[in-house]
C-alpha cells in the first residue's frame, strides 16, 4: 500500500460476500471541488501552487511504486484543517507492468485523456494529463473538457478552444501557458515523460506552496466560533449565469444550428417550383433533413442551408448572385465554418436575426464568439449573405423582412425586381460603407473579447456597436448628402436591441478572473 503524507492512507480492507471495503484515513476538511465552488474568490497562485505541488508529489510516489491513479479530479483531492492537500480514491488505480503501462480503467469525463477513453494501455502520462486538466481548471476557472458523453468529450479535447491561463491572472507569467498546454496535448507522445518533468516546468511560475497551505488552512477553518453564533443571512439564489451548464450551452448551440439551417431551407424550398407548397412531401422531407443536419452538426446544416439558398437564386433567375453566394459559402465553410459550431452559428445569425429586423446582431455575434481574424472573415460572409437576402425585398442590411419576402418568387422575378434591387444596392456608396462597418465591428468586438471576462466582453460589444453606428451615419450621409446624418428610427432601434442582446450575453459569461479579499 502507498504511504505518503500527500496520499490518503489505506489501513486495511475487508471482503463481505461480493463486496470489497477499504478502511481509509479520515480527512476532516473539504474537497478541491468545494474550494473551487464555494471559495473561488479566495483562490490565489499560492493556493494553486500548494495543490499542484501536493498532487504532483502524490502521483510521483505512486508512479515510482508502479501504480497509476487513473481518476485525478477535484473530488479526489482533499484539504484538511492544516491546509495539507491529500489525494484519495485509488479505487481505480492499477499496477503498471514492467514497461510502465497499465490497463485502461474507468475515470471521469473532463479529467481523462483520449487514450483512457479509448481503453488503450496507459502510462504515467495519463495521470499527467488529468493533473494538467485540474490545474487548468484552477487557473482558468472552468474545465473546457467537460461533456455529456465520451464522443463529445473527445471532440472537446481535439477541437476545443482554450483560454490562455495567463490572461486570467494579472501576476501569472505568460510562459506558464506552455507547460500546461504541453501536458494537455491530445497525443501522449507529445507530453512530458513524467509528472515530475511537468511539475519542474510549471512550478516556477506558480506561487509559494507554503503560503498556499497557510491560506488553505484559513479557508478550511472558516469563520471563528463567535461569527458562527451570529444569525446567518439567507443564502442568495443561484445567479442566472451559474445555471448555464455545459449541457445547456451544447443544447443551445445545436438548437441555433437547427433553427438557422431550417430557416434557410424553408426560404429556399418555398421559392423553388419543384418543392414549393406546404402540401408538397418533398418540401417537408428536405426541410426536416436539413434541420436534422443542423441539429446534429451545425456546420453541416449551415453549409446545406447556404447551398440551397444559392440553388434557389439560380433557379429563380438570378444565376450570378446564386453562383457568387455558392462560391462564398464554399470558401467560408472550408476555411472557417467546418472548424466548429460557434463559427457556423455566427454565420447563421444573419438569416436568423435578419428575419426579424435585427441584422446588426450578426457581426456582433461573430465578434463575441470568434477570434479577431475568424470574426472579420465570418462577418464578410455575413455581408454577402445579408446582401442576397436584402435583395429579395427589403434592400436593407438591417433585415430581410421574412413575413413579406418568404414567398417572393411569384411576383418579384416577373420584372427582374430582385436583380434590379441588387444592382441598385451595389451602386450605392452606403452599401459598401455598411459592409465595411460590419467587418470592422466584428473585429473590434473580437479584439476586446480576447480577454475572457464579462467586463471586456461588454466593452467589445459596445465598441462593435459604436463602429456600426458610425457606419449607419456615414451611409446616411453618403446616400443623401442633404439629409440629416441620423438614421431611420427603426434602424436605430434594431441596433439598440441587438447591442442589448449581446450585452446580456456578456453578463451571462462565467468570469474566470479571481480577486484578492482586499478587492471585495
Short mmCIF file of C-alpha atoms in Angstrom, two decimals:
data_model
loop_
_atom_site.label_atom_id
_atom_site.label_comp_id
_atom_site.label_asym_id
_atom_site.label_seq_id
_atom_site.Cartn_x
_atom_site.Cartn_y
_atom_site.Cartn_z
CA UNK A 1 0.00 0.00 0.00
CA UNK A 2 1.16 3.54 -0.75
CA UNK A 3 2.35 5.58 2.21
CA UNK A 4 2.96 9.31 1.91
CA UNK A 5 1.67 12.49 3.60
CA UNK A 6 0.15 13.57 0.28
CA UNK A 7 -1.84 10.34 -0.11
CA UNK A 8 -4.86 9.33 1.97
CA UNK A 9 -3.72 6.23 3.83
CA UNK A 10 -5.45 2.88 3.31
CA UNK A 11 -5.24 0.92 6.57
CA UNK A 12 -6.95 -2.31 5.66
CA UNK A 13 -9.61 -3.90 3.52
CA UNK A 14 -12.38 -6.40 4.04
CA UNK A 15 -14.40 -8.58 1.72
CA UNK A 16 -18.00 -9.41 2.53
CA UNK A 17 -19.86 -11.55 0.04
CA UNK A 18 -19.04 -9.98 -3.34
CA UNK A 19 -18.21 -6.52 -2.00
CA UNK A 20 -14.75 -5.23 -1.02
CA UNK A 21 -14.40 -2.47 1.60
CA UNK A 22 -11.39 -0.20 2.08
CA UNK A 23 -10.62 1.15 5.56
CA UNK A 24 -9.07 4.55 4.91
CA UNK A 25 -7.69 7.54 6.77
CA UNK A 26 -10.37 10.09 7.77
CA UNK A 27 -9.62 13.58 6.47
CA UNK A 28 -11.64 16.39 8.05
CA UNK A 29 -11.82 19.33 5.68
CA UNK A 30 -13.08 19.88 2.15
CA UNK A 31 -12.53 18.72 -1.40
CA UNK A 32 -10.97 20.83 -4.12
CA UNK A 33 -14.41 20.82 -5.76
CA UNK A 34 -15.89 22.56 -2.71
CA UNK A 35 -13.00 25.01 -2.64
CA UNK A 36 -13.48 26.00 -6.29
CA UNK A 37 -17.25 26.19 -5.91
CA UNK A 38 -17.60 27.99 -2.56
CA UNK A 39 -14.34 29.89 -2.14
CA UNK A 40 -13.23 30.74 -5.68
CA UNK A 41 -12.80 34.38 -4.62
CA UNK A 42 -10.02 33.29 -2.23
CA UNK A 43 -8.07 31.32 -4.80
CA UNK A 44 -4.55 32.69 -5.28
CA UNK A 45 -1.47 31.49 -7.13
CA UNK A 46 -0.05 30.41 -3.75
CA UNK A 47 -3.09 28.17 -3.20
CA UNK A 48 -2.79 26.78 -6.74
CA UNK A 49 0.89 26.08 -6.08
CA UNK A 50 0.10 24.22 -2.84
CA UNK A 51 -2.49 22.00 -4.51
CA UNK A 52 -0.38 21.39 -7.61
CA UNK A 53 2.76 20.52 -5.63
CA UNK A 54 0.95 18.05 -3.36
CA UNK A 55 -0.93 16.24 -6.14
CA UNK A 56 2.15 16.10 -8.35
CA UNK A 57 4.18 14.66 -5.45
CA UNK A 58 1.49 12.07 -4.68
CA UNK A 59 1.47 10.94 -8.30
CA UNK A 60 5.25 10.78 -8.41
CA UNK A 61 5.21 8.48 -5.36
CA UNK A 62 2.52 6.30 -6.91
CA UNK A 63 4.30 6.08 -10.26
CA UNK A 64 7.60 5.21 -8.58
CA UNK A 65 5.76 2.29 -6.99
CA UNK A 66 4.28 1.21 -10.30
CA UNK A 67 0.77 2.49 -9.55
CA UNK A 68 -1.40 4.65 -11.83
CA UNK A 69 -4.27 6.58 -10.22
CA UNK A 70 -6.49 6.99 -13.34
CA UNK A 71 -9.09 9.25 -11.69
CA UNK A 72 -7.42 12.50 -10.68
CA UNK A 73 -10.16 15.14 -10.32
CA UNK A 74 -11.18 17.84 -7.80
CA UNK A 75 -13.48 15.41 -5.95
CA UNK A 76 -10.48 13.19 -5.19
CA UNK A 77 -8.27 15.98 -3.87
CA UNK A 78 -8.85 16.64 -0.16
CA UNK A 79 -7.67 19.56 2.00
CA UNK A 80 -7.50 19.12 5.78
CA UNK A 81 -7.71 21.71 8.56
CA UNK A 82 -3.93 22.22 8.46
CA UNK A 83 -4.02 23.15 4.79
CA UNK A 84 -2.42 19.87 3.78
CA UNK A 85 -3.51 18.50 0.41
CA UNK A 86 -4.06 14.76 0.00
CA UNK A 87 -5.01 12.59 -2.95
CA UNK A 88 -7.64 9.97 -2.29
CA UNK A 89 -9.62 7.27 -4.08
CA UNK A 90 -7.03 4.96 -5.53
CA UNK A 91 -10.00 2.67 -6.15
CA UNK A 92 -9.40 2.84 -9.91
CA UNK A 93 -5.66 2.59 -9.50
CA UNK A 94 -3.90 -0.10 -11.48
CA UNK A 95 -0.47 -1.64 -11.21
CA UNK A 96 1.71 -0.79 -14.16
CA UNK A 97 3.61 -3.57 -15.90
CA UNK A 98 7.36 -3.69 -16.32
CA UNK A 99 7.20 -1.22 -19.21
CA UNK A 100 5.19 1.26 -17.15
CA UNK A 101 1.84 0.54 -18.83
CA UNK A 102 -1.45 -0.42 -17.23
CA UNK A 103 -4.87 -1.48 -18.43
CA UNK A 104 -7.42 1.29 -19.07
CA UNK A 105 -9.96 1.62 -16.28
CA UNK A 106 -12.84 3.97 -15.57
CA UNK A 107 -12.19 7.64 -14.98
CA UNK A 108 -14.22 10.84 -15.17
CA UNK A 109 -15.09 12.81 -18.30
CA UNK A 110 -13.23 16.09 -18.24
CA UNK A 111 -10.27 14.61 -16.42
CA UNK A 112 -9.18 11.71 -18.60
CA UNK A 113 -7.23 11.85 -21.86
CA UNK A 114 -8.09 10.31 -25.18
CA UNK A 115 -6.13 7.11 -24.60
CA UNK A 116 -8.14 6.38 -21.44
CA UNK A 117 -11.44 6.98 -23.24
CA UNK A 118 -10.33 4.63 -26.00
CA UNK A 119 -9.36 1.97 -23.44
CA UNK A 120 -5.78 1.80 -24.65
CA UNK A 121 -2.86 0.78 -22.47
CA UNK A 122 -1.99 3.62 -20.10
CA UNK A 123 1.13 5.04 -18.51
CA UNK A 124 2.07 7.90 -16.19
CA UNK A 125 1.20 10.45 -18.86
CA UNK A 126 -2.48 9.62 -18.33
CA UNK A 127 -2.29 10.96 -14.75
CA UNK A 128 -0.16 13.85 -16.05
CA UNK A 129 -2.98 14.92 -18.39
CA UNK A 130 -5.53 14.71 -15.57
CA UNK A 131 -3.31 16.84 -13.31
CA UNK A 132 -2.95 19.39 -16.11
CA UNK A 133 -6.74 19.46 -16.54
CA UNK A 134 -7.26 20.12 -12.82
CA UNK A 135 -4.55 22.80 -12.87
CA UNK A 136 -6.10 24.47 -15.91
CA UNK A 137 -9.47 24.49 -14.15
CA UNK A 138 -7.95 26.19 -11.10
CA UNK A 139 -6.25 28.84 -13.23
CA UNK A 140 -8.90 29.47 -15.91
CA UNK A 141 -11.97 28.97 -13.74
CA UNK A 142 -13.57 26.33 -15.93
CA UNK A 143 -12.98 22.88 -17.36
CA UNK A 144 -13.43 23.03 -21.16
CA UNK A 145 -13.26 19.25 -21.46
CA UNK A 146 -16.50 18.51 -19.57
CA UNK A 147 -19.11 16.95 -21.83
CA UNK A 148 -22.25 14.81 -21.52
CA UNK A 149 -20.69 11.78 -23.23
CA UNK A 150 -17.39 10.32 -24.40
CA UNK A 151 -17.86 11.29 -28.04
CA UNK A 152 -18.34 14.97 -27.23
CA UNK A 153 -15.54 14.79 -24.68
CA UNK A 154 -13.16 13.60 -27.40
CA UNK A 155 -14.30 16.47 -29.63
CA UNK A 156 -13.66 18.94 -26.79
CA UNK A 157 -10.11 17.65 -26.36
CA UNK A 158 -9.28 17.53 -30.06
CA UNK A 159 -11.06 20.68 -31.26
CA UNK A 160 -11.73 22.81 -28.17
CA UNK A 161 -10.54 26.42 -27.97
CA UNK A 162 -8.71 27.02 -24.68
CA UNK A 163 -8.29 30.35 -22.94
CA UNK A 164 -4.68 31.18 -22.08
CA UNK A 165 -4.45 30.78 -18.27
CA UNK A 166 -2.09 33.76 -18.05
CA UNK A 167 -4.87 36.02 -19.35
CA UNK A 168 -6.94 35.18 -16.28
CA UNK A 169 -4.34 36.44 -13.80
CA UNK A 170 -2.54 39.75 -13.58
CA UNK A 171 0.52 38.18 -11.94
CA UNK A 172 0.87 34.92 -13.89
CA UNK A 173 3.71 34.90 -16.42
CA UNK A 174 2.57 34.05 -19.95
CA UNK A 175 5.38 31.48 -20.04
CA UNK A 176 3.23 29.33 -17.72
CA UNK A 177 0.84 28.61 -20.59
CA UNK A 178 3.29 26.39 -22.49
CA UNK A 179 3.86 23.72 -19.79
CA UNK A 180 0.11 23.40 -19.20
CA UNK A 181 -0.76 23.04 -22.88
CA UNK A 182 2.21 20.71 -23.36
CA UNK A 183 0.83 18.40 -20.64
CA UNK A 184 -2.68 18.70 -22.14
CA UNK A 185 -1.61 17.59 -25.61
CA UNK A 186 -4.13 15.07 -27.01
CA UNK A 187 -1.24 12.85 -28.13
CA UNK A 188 0.58 11.43 -25.13
CA UNK A 189 3.84 11.15 -27.06
CA UNK A 190 3.87 14.97 -27.16
CA UNK A 191 3.52 15.36 -23.37
CA UNK A 192 6.21 15.34 -20.72
CA UNK A 193 7.71 11.95 -19.99
CA UNK A 194 6.67 12.12 -16.34
CA UNK A 195 4.67 14.13 -13.82
CA UNK A 196 7.98 15.17 -12.26
CA UNK A 197 9.06 16.81 -15.52
CA UNK A 198 5.71 18.61 -15.77
CA UNK A 199 5.98 19.86 -12.18
CA UNK A 200 9.55 21.02 -12.72
CA UNK A 201 8.49 23.13 -15.72
CA UNK A 202 5.32 24.66 -14.26
CA UNK A 203 6.11 25.16 -10.54
CA UNK A 204 8.44 28.18 -11.01
CA UNK A 205 5.55 30.19 -12.48
CA UNK A 206 3.11 29.47 -9.64
CA UNK A 207 3.12 30.92 -6.13
CA UNK A 208 4.63 29.86 -2.80
CA UNK A 209 3.27 26.44 -1.71
CA UNK A 210 3.99 27.17 1.98
CA UNK A 211 1.93 30.36 1.88
CA UNK A 212 -0.72 28.49 -0.06
CA UNK A 213 -1.02 25.84 2.67
CA UNK A 214 -1.46 28.58 5.27
CA UNK A 215 -4.21 30.16 3.16
CA UNK A 216 -5.87 26.77 2.69
CA UNK A 217 -5.86 26.21 6.44
CA UNK A 218 -7.65 29.52 6.91
CA UNK A 219 -10.23 28.66 4.26
CA UNK A 220 -10.94 25.22 5.74
CA UNK A 221 -11.13 26.61 9.29
CA UNK A 222 -13.80 29.10 8.20
CA UNK A 223 -15.14 31.88 10.46
CA UNK A 224 -14.42 31.72 14.19
CA UNK A 225 -16.97 30.40 16.68
CA UNK A 226 -18.18 33.87 17.59
CA UNK A 227 -19.07 34.55 14.00
CA UNK A 228 -20.78 31.16 13.78
CA UNK A 229 -23.16 32.11 16.58
CA UNK A 230 -24.40 35.15 14.70
CA UNK A 231 -27.57 34.68 12.66
CA UNK A 232 -26.63 33.90 9.11
CA UNK A 233 -28.32 35.83 6.32
CA UNK A 234 -30.42 33.89 3.91
CA UNK A 235 -28.33 32.44 1.13
CA UNK A 236 -28.93 34.26 -2.14
CA UNK A 237 -30.38 32.40 -5.06
CA UNK A 238 -28.13 30.94 -7.71
CA UNK A 239 -27.24 33.66 -10.24
CA UNK A 240 -28.61 33.10 -13.71
CA UNK A 241 -25.13 32.79 -15.21
CA UNK A 242 -24.32 29.93 -12.81
CA UNK A 243 -27.35 28.00 -14.01
CA UNK A 244 -25.96 27.81 -17.52
CA UNK A 245 -24.35 24.37 -17.60
CA UNK A 246 -22.15 22.95 -20.38
CA UNK A 247 -25.07 20.74 -21.35
CA UNK A 248 -27.33 23.79 -21.73
CA UNK A 249 -24.71 25.54 -23.86
CA UNK A 250 -24.41 22.44 -26.02
CA UNK A 251 -28.19 22.23 -26.46
CA UNK A 252 -28.48 25.93 -27.27
CA UNK A 253 -25.69 25.76 -29.84
CA UNK A 254 -27.26 22.84 -31.68
CA UNK A 255 -30.75 24.36 -31.43
CA UNK A 256 -29.40 27.51 -33.08
CA UNK A 257 -27.82 25.38 -35.81
CA UNK A 258 -31.11 23.59 -36.41
CA UNK A 259 -33.16 26.81 -36.48
CA UNK A 260 -30.81 28.67 -38.81
CA UNK A 261 -30.45 25.76 -41.21
CA UNK A 262 -34.21 25.16 -41.23
CA UNK A 263 -34.93 28.84 -41.91
CA UNK A 264 -32.63 28.91 -44.94
CA UNK A 265 -34.13 25.65 -46.17
CA UNK A 266 -37.68 26.94 -45.70
CA UNK A 267 -36.99 30.14 -47.65
CA UNK A 268 -35.22 28.26 -50.43
CA UNK A 269 -37.66 25.37 -50.82
CA UNK A 270 -40.73 27.63 -50.84
CA UNK A 271 -39.29 29.57 -53.79
CA UNK A 272 -38.25 26.59 -55.91
CA UNK A 273 -41.09 25.40 -58.12
CA UNK A 274 -40.36 21.70 -57.61
CA UNK A 275 -40.54 21.92 -53.80
CA UNK A 276 -42.87 24.85 -53.03
CA UNK A 277 -46.15 24.41 -51.20
CA UNK A 278 -46.96 23.07 -47.77
CA UNK A 279 -48.70 20.06 -49.26
CA UNK A 280 -45.54 19.00 -51.08
CA UNK A 281 -43.94 15.98 -49.33
CA UNK A 282 -40.59 16.80 -50.95
CA UNK A 283 -40.63 20.16 -49.16
CA UNK A 284 -41.13 18.58 -45.75
CA UNK A 285 -38.63 15.80 -46.36
CA UNK A 286 -35.82 18.16 -47.37
CA UNK A 287 -36.71 20.67 -44.65
CA UNK A 288 -36.56 18.04 -41.91
CA UNK A 289 -33.35 16.56 -43.33
CA UNK A 290 -31.55 19.93 -43.31
CA UNK A 291 -32.91 20.83 -39.87
CA UNK A 292 -31.69 17.47 -38.54
CA UNK A 293 -28.26 18.08 -40.04
CA UNK A 294 -28.15 21.48 -38.33
CA UNK A 295 -29.16 19.94 -35.01
CA UNK A 296 -26.53 17.21 -35.15
CA UNK A 297 -23.76 19.19 -36.85
CA UNK A 298 -24.46 22.94 -37.07
CA UNK A 299 -21.64 23.49 -39.56
CA UNK A 300 -23.10 20.85 -41.89
CA UNK A 301 -26.61 22.27 -41.59
CA UNK A 302 -25.28 25.76 -42.33
CA UNK A 303 -23.49 24.53 -45.46
CA UNK A 304 -26.63 22.79 -46.73
CA UNK A 305 -28.75 25.85 -45.98
CA UNK A 306 -26.48 28.21 -47.90
CA UNK A 307 -26.17 25.74 -50.79
CA UNK A 308 -29.97 25.54 -51.09
CA UNK A 309 -30.23 29.34 -50.90
CA UNK A 310 -27.71 29.58 -53.75
CA UNK A 311 -29.60 26.99 -55.77
CA UNK A 312 -32.85 28.88 -55.23
CA UNK A 313 -31.34 32.11 -56.60
CA UNK A 314 -30.04 30.27 -59.67
CA UNK A 315 -33.34 28.51 -60.35
CA UNK A 316 -35.36 31.68 -59.82
CA UNK A 317 -33.50 33.66 -62.45
CA UNK A 318 -30.59 35.29 -60.63
CA UNK A 319 -27.76 32.88 -61.52
CA UNK A 320 -24.93 35.37 -60.98
CA UNK A 321 -26.00 36.06 -57.41
CA UNK A 322 -26.50 32.36 -56.74
CA UNK A 323 -23.05 31.42 -58.04
CA UNK A 324 -21.36 34.19 -56.05
CA UNK A 325 -23.13 33.09 -52.86
CA UNK A 326 -22.27 29.44 -53.51
CA UNK A 327 -18.59 30.30 -54.01
CA UNK A 328 -18.53 32.49 -50.91
CA UNK A 329 -20.24 29.82 -48.82
CA UNK A 330 -17.80 27.17 -50.02
CA UNK A 331 -14.72 29.24 -49.22
CA UNK A 332 -16.09 30.31 -45.84
CA UNK A 333 -17.09 26.76 -44.86
CA UNK A 334 -13.84 25.16 -45.97
CA UNK A 335 -11.56 27.56 -44.13
CA UNK A 336 -13.74 28.53 -41.16
CA UNK A 337 -17.23 27.08 -40.98
CA UNK A 338 -16.32 23.43 -40.59
CA UNK A 339 -13.94 24.23 -37.71
CA UNK A 340 -16.66 24.41 -35.07
CA UNK A 341 -20.23 25.15 -34.07
CA UNK A 342 -19.52 28.73 -32.98
CA UNK A 343 -18.41 29.81 -36.45
CA UNK A 344 -21.39 28.14 -38.12
CA UNK A 345 -23.87 29.68 -35.70
CA UNK A 346 -22.28 33.11 -36.14
CA UNK A 347 -22.90 32.91 -39.88
CA UNK A 348 -26.45 31.65 -39.31
CA UNK A 349 -27.10 34.66 -37.08
CA UNK A 350 -27.54 36.82 -40.20
CA UNK A 351 -30.57 34.99 -41.66
CA UNK A 352 -31.98 34.26 -38.20
CA UNK A 353 -31.67 37.76 -36.74
CA UNK A 354 -32.27 39.46 -40.08
CA UNK A 355 -35.62 37.67 -40.36
CA UNK A 356 -36.91 39.85 -37.50
CA UNK A 357 -35.06 43.03 -38.42
CA UNK A 358 -32.01 42.57 -36.20
CA UNK A 359 -29.30 42.45 -38.86
CA UNK A 360 -26.64 44.15 -36.65
CA UNK A 361 -26.78 41.17 -34.31
CA UNK A 362 -24.80 39.14 -36.88
CA UNK A 363 -21.43 40.94 -36.77
CA UNK A 364 -21.71 41.48 -33.01
CA UNK A 365 -22.31 37.74 -32.52
CA UNK A 366 -19.33 36.91 -34.73
CA UNK A 367 -17.06 39.23 -32.75
CA UNK A 368 -18.42 37.88 -29.48
CA UNK A 369 -17.87 34.21 -30.32
CA UNK A 370 -14.77 34.14 -32.53
CA UNK A 371 -11.16 35.24 -32.62
CA UNK A 372 -10.49 38.52 -34.49
CA UNK A 373 -9.44 37.11 -37.89
CA UNK A 374 -12.17 34.47 -37.93
CA UNK A 375 -14.72 37.04 -36.74
CA UNK A 376 -13.88 39.51 -39.52
CA UNK A 377 -13.86 36.80 -42.19
CA UNK A 378 -17.19 35.45 -40.97
CA UNK A 379 -18.60 38.99 -40.90
CA UNK A 380 -17.53 39.40 -44.53
CA UNK A 381 -19.51 36.28 -45.39
CA UNK A 382 -22.42 37.67 -43.35
CA UNK A 383 -22.29 40.78 -45.55
CA UNK A 384 -22.59 38.59 -48.64
CA UNK A 385 -25.47 36.60 -47.17
CA UNK A 386 -27.20 39.75 -45.87
CA UNK A 387 -26.87 41.38 -49.28
CA UNK A 388 -28.51 38.42 -51.02
CA UNK A 389 -31.37 38.31 -48.54
CA UNK A 390 -31.83 42.10 -48.73
CA UNK A 391 -32.11 41.80 -52.49
CA UNK A 392 -35.23 39.67 -52.08
CA UNK A 393 -37.24 42.67 -50.99
CA UNK A 394 -36.05 44.88 -48.13
CA UNK A 395 -32.91 46.30 -49.82
CA UNK A 396 -31.51 46.84 -46.32
CA UNK A 397 -28.79 45.20 -44.24
CA UNK A 398 -30.99 45.74 -41.19
CA UNK A 399 -33.14 42.73 -42.09
CA UNK A 400 -34.85 40.91 -44.92
CA UNK A 401 -38.44 41.03 -43.58
CA UNK A 402 -39.32 37.36 -43.58
CA UNK A 403 -43.08 37.88 -43.28
CA UNK A 404 -43.13 39.79 -46.57
CA UNK A 405 -40.47 38.05 -48.65
CA UNK A 406 -40.70 34.38 -47.61
CA UNK A 407 -42.56 33.54 -50.85
CA UNK A 408 -41.32 36.35 -53.08
CA UNK A 409 -40.63 34.48 -56.31
CA UNK A 410 -44.05 34.67 -57.97
CA UNK A 411 -44.27 38.44 -58.20
CA UNK A 412 -40.71 39.64 -57.77
CA UNK A 413 -38.97 37.83 -60.59
CA UNK A 414 -41.62 38.69 -63.18
CA UNK A 415 -39.97 42.08 -63.68
CA UNK A 416 -36.45 41.13 -62.63
CA UNK A 417 -37.04 43.15 -59.47
CA UNK A 418 -34.52 41.22 -57.41
CA UNK A 419 -31.67 41.74 -59.86
CA UNK A 420 -32.55 45.41 -60.22
CA UNK A 421 -32.63 45.79 -56.45
CA UNK A 422 -29.23 44.14 -56.02
CA UNK A 423 -27.72 46.28 -58.77
CA UNK A 424 -29.05 49.44 -57.16
CA UNK A 425 -27.59 48.41 -53.81
CA UNK A 426 -24.18 47.76 -55.37
CA UNK A 427 -24.15 51.25 -56.88
CA UNK A 428 -24.91 52.90 -53.54
CA UNK A 429 -21.80 54.04 -51.58
CA UNK A 430 -23.77 53.46 -48.40
CA UNK A 431 -23.88 49.73 -49.13
CA UNK A 432 -20.10 49.47 -49.14
CA UNK A 433 -19.81 51.63 -46.03
CA UNK A 434 -22.27 49.38 -44.20
CA UNK A 435 -20.38 46.29 -45.37
CA UNK A 436 -17.09 47.69 -44.08
CA UNK A 437 -18.70 48.64 -40.76
CA UNK A 438 -19.90 45.06 -40.26
CA UNK A 439 -16.42 43.63 -40.78
CA UNK A 440 -14.75 46.27 -38.60
CA UNK A 441 -17.40 45.93 -35.88
CA UNK A 442 -16.80 42.18 -35.66
CA UNK A 443 -13.04 42.76 -35.46
CA UNK A 444 -13.34 45.43 -32.76
CA UNK A 445 -15.65 43.27 -30.66
CA UNK A 446 -13.43 40.19 -31.02
CA UNK A 447 -10.26 42.12 -30.21
CA UNK A 448 -11.59 43.31 -26.85
CA UNK A 449 -13.36 39.99 -26.25
CA UNK A 450 -9.94 38.29 -26.44
CA UNK A 451 -9.58 38.84 -22.69
CA UNK A 452 -12.20 36.40 -21.37
CA UNK A 453 -14.03 38.50 -18.77
CA UNK A 454 -17.53 39.92 -18.63
CA UNK A 455 -16.14 43.45 -18.50
CA UNK A 456 -14.07 43.12 -21.66
CA UNK A 457 -16.88 41.24 -23.41
CA UNK A 458 -19.16 44.21 -22.66
CA UNK A 459 -16.51 46.64 -23.89
CA UNK A 460 -16.23 44.58 -27.07
CA UNK A 461 -19.98 44.74 -27.71
CA UNK A 462 -20.02 48.49 -27.10
CA UNK A 463 -17.02 49.04 -29.38
CA UNK A 464 -18.60 46.96 -32.14
CA UNK A 465 -21.88 48.84 -31.72
CA UNK A 466 -20.05 52.16 -31.97
CA UNK A 467 -18.50 51.06 -35.28
CA UNK A 468 -21.93 50.04 -36.58
CA UNK A 469 -23.42 53.40 -35.56
CA UNK A 470 -20.61 55.17 -37.39
CA UNK A 471 -21.30 53.08 -40.47
CA UNK A 472 -25.03 53.86 -40.32
CA UNK A 473 -24.40 57.60 -40.05
CA UNK A 474 -21.82 57.67 -42.85
CA UNK A 475 -24.07 55.58 -45.07
CA UNK A 476 -26.93 58.01 -44.47
CA UNK A 477 -24.73 60.99 -45.32
CA UNK A 478 -23.39 59.39 -48.50
CA UNK A 479 -26.81 58.16 -49.54
CA UNK A 480 -28.47 61.58 -49.18
CA UNK A 481 -25.94 64.40 -48.67
CA UNK A 482 -28.63 66.96 -47.99
CA UNK A 483 -30.40 64.77 -45.47
CA UNK A 484 -29.79 64.52 -41.75
CA UNK A 485 -26.98 62.24 -40.59
CA UNK A 486 -29.40 60.48 -38.28
CA UNK A 487 -30.60 57.11 -39.48
CA UNK A 488 -34.17 55.85 -39.59
CA UNK A 489 -35.65 55.28 -36.09
CA UNK A 490 -36.31 51.64 -36.97
CA UNK A 491 -32.62 51.19 -37.84
CA UNK A 492 -31.60 52.80 -34.55
CA UNK A 493 -33.98 50.52 -32.66
CA UNK A 494 -32.53 47.50 -34.44
CA UNK A 495 -29.02 48.43 -33.34
CA UNK A 496 -30.05 49.17 -29.75
CA UNK A 497 -31.91 45.86 -29.41
CA UNK A 498 -29.02 43.92 -31.00
CA UNK A 499 -26.48 45.55 -28.67
CA UNK A 500 -28.76 44.89 -25.70
CA UNK A 501 -29.00 41.19 -26.54
CA UNK A 502 -25.21 40.88 -26.80
CA UNK A 503 -24.66 42.83 -23.56
CA UNK A 504 -26.99 40.38 -21.85
CA UNK A 505 -24.93 37.53 -23.32
CA UNK A 506 -21.82 39.18 -21.87
CA UNK A 507 -23.50 39.33 -18.47
CA UNK A 508 -24.16 35.59 -18.61
CA UNK A 509 -20.50 34.76 -19.21
CA UNK A 510 -18.69 32.95 -16.38
CA UNK A 511 -15.84 35.21 -15.30
CA UNK A 512 -12.57 33.26 -14.97
CA UNK A 513 -10.73 36.01 -13.09
CA UNK A 514 -10.10 35.77 -9.36
CA UNK A 515 -9.61 38.60 -6.91
CA UNK A 516 -7.92 39.01 -3.56
CA UNK A 517 -10.08 39.51 -0.48
CA UNK A 518 -8.92 43.13 -0.36
CA UNK A 519 -10.65 43.72 -3.70
CA UNK A 520 -14.06 42.69 -2.41
#
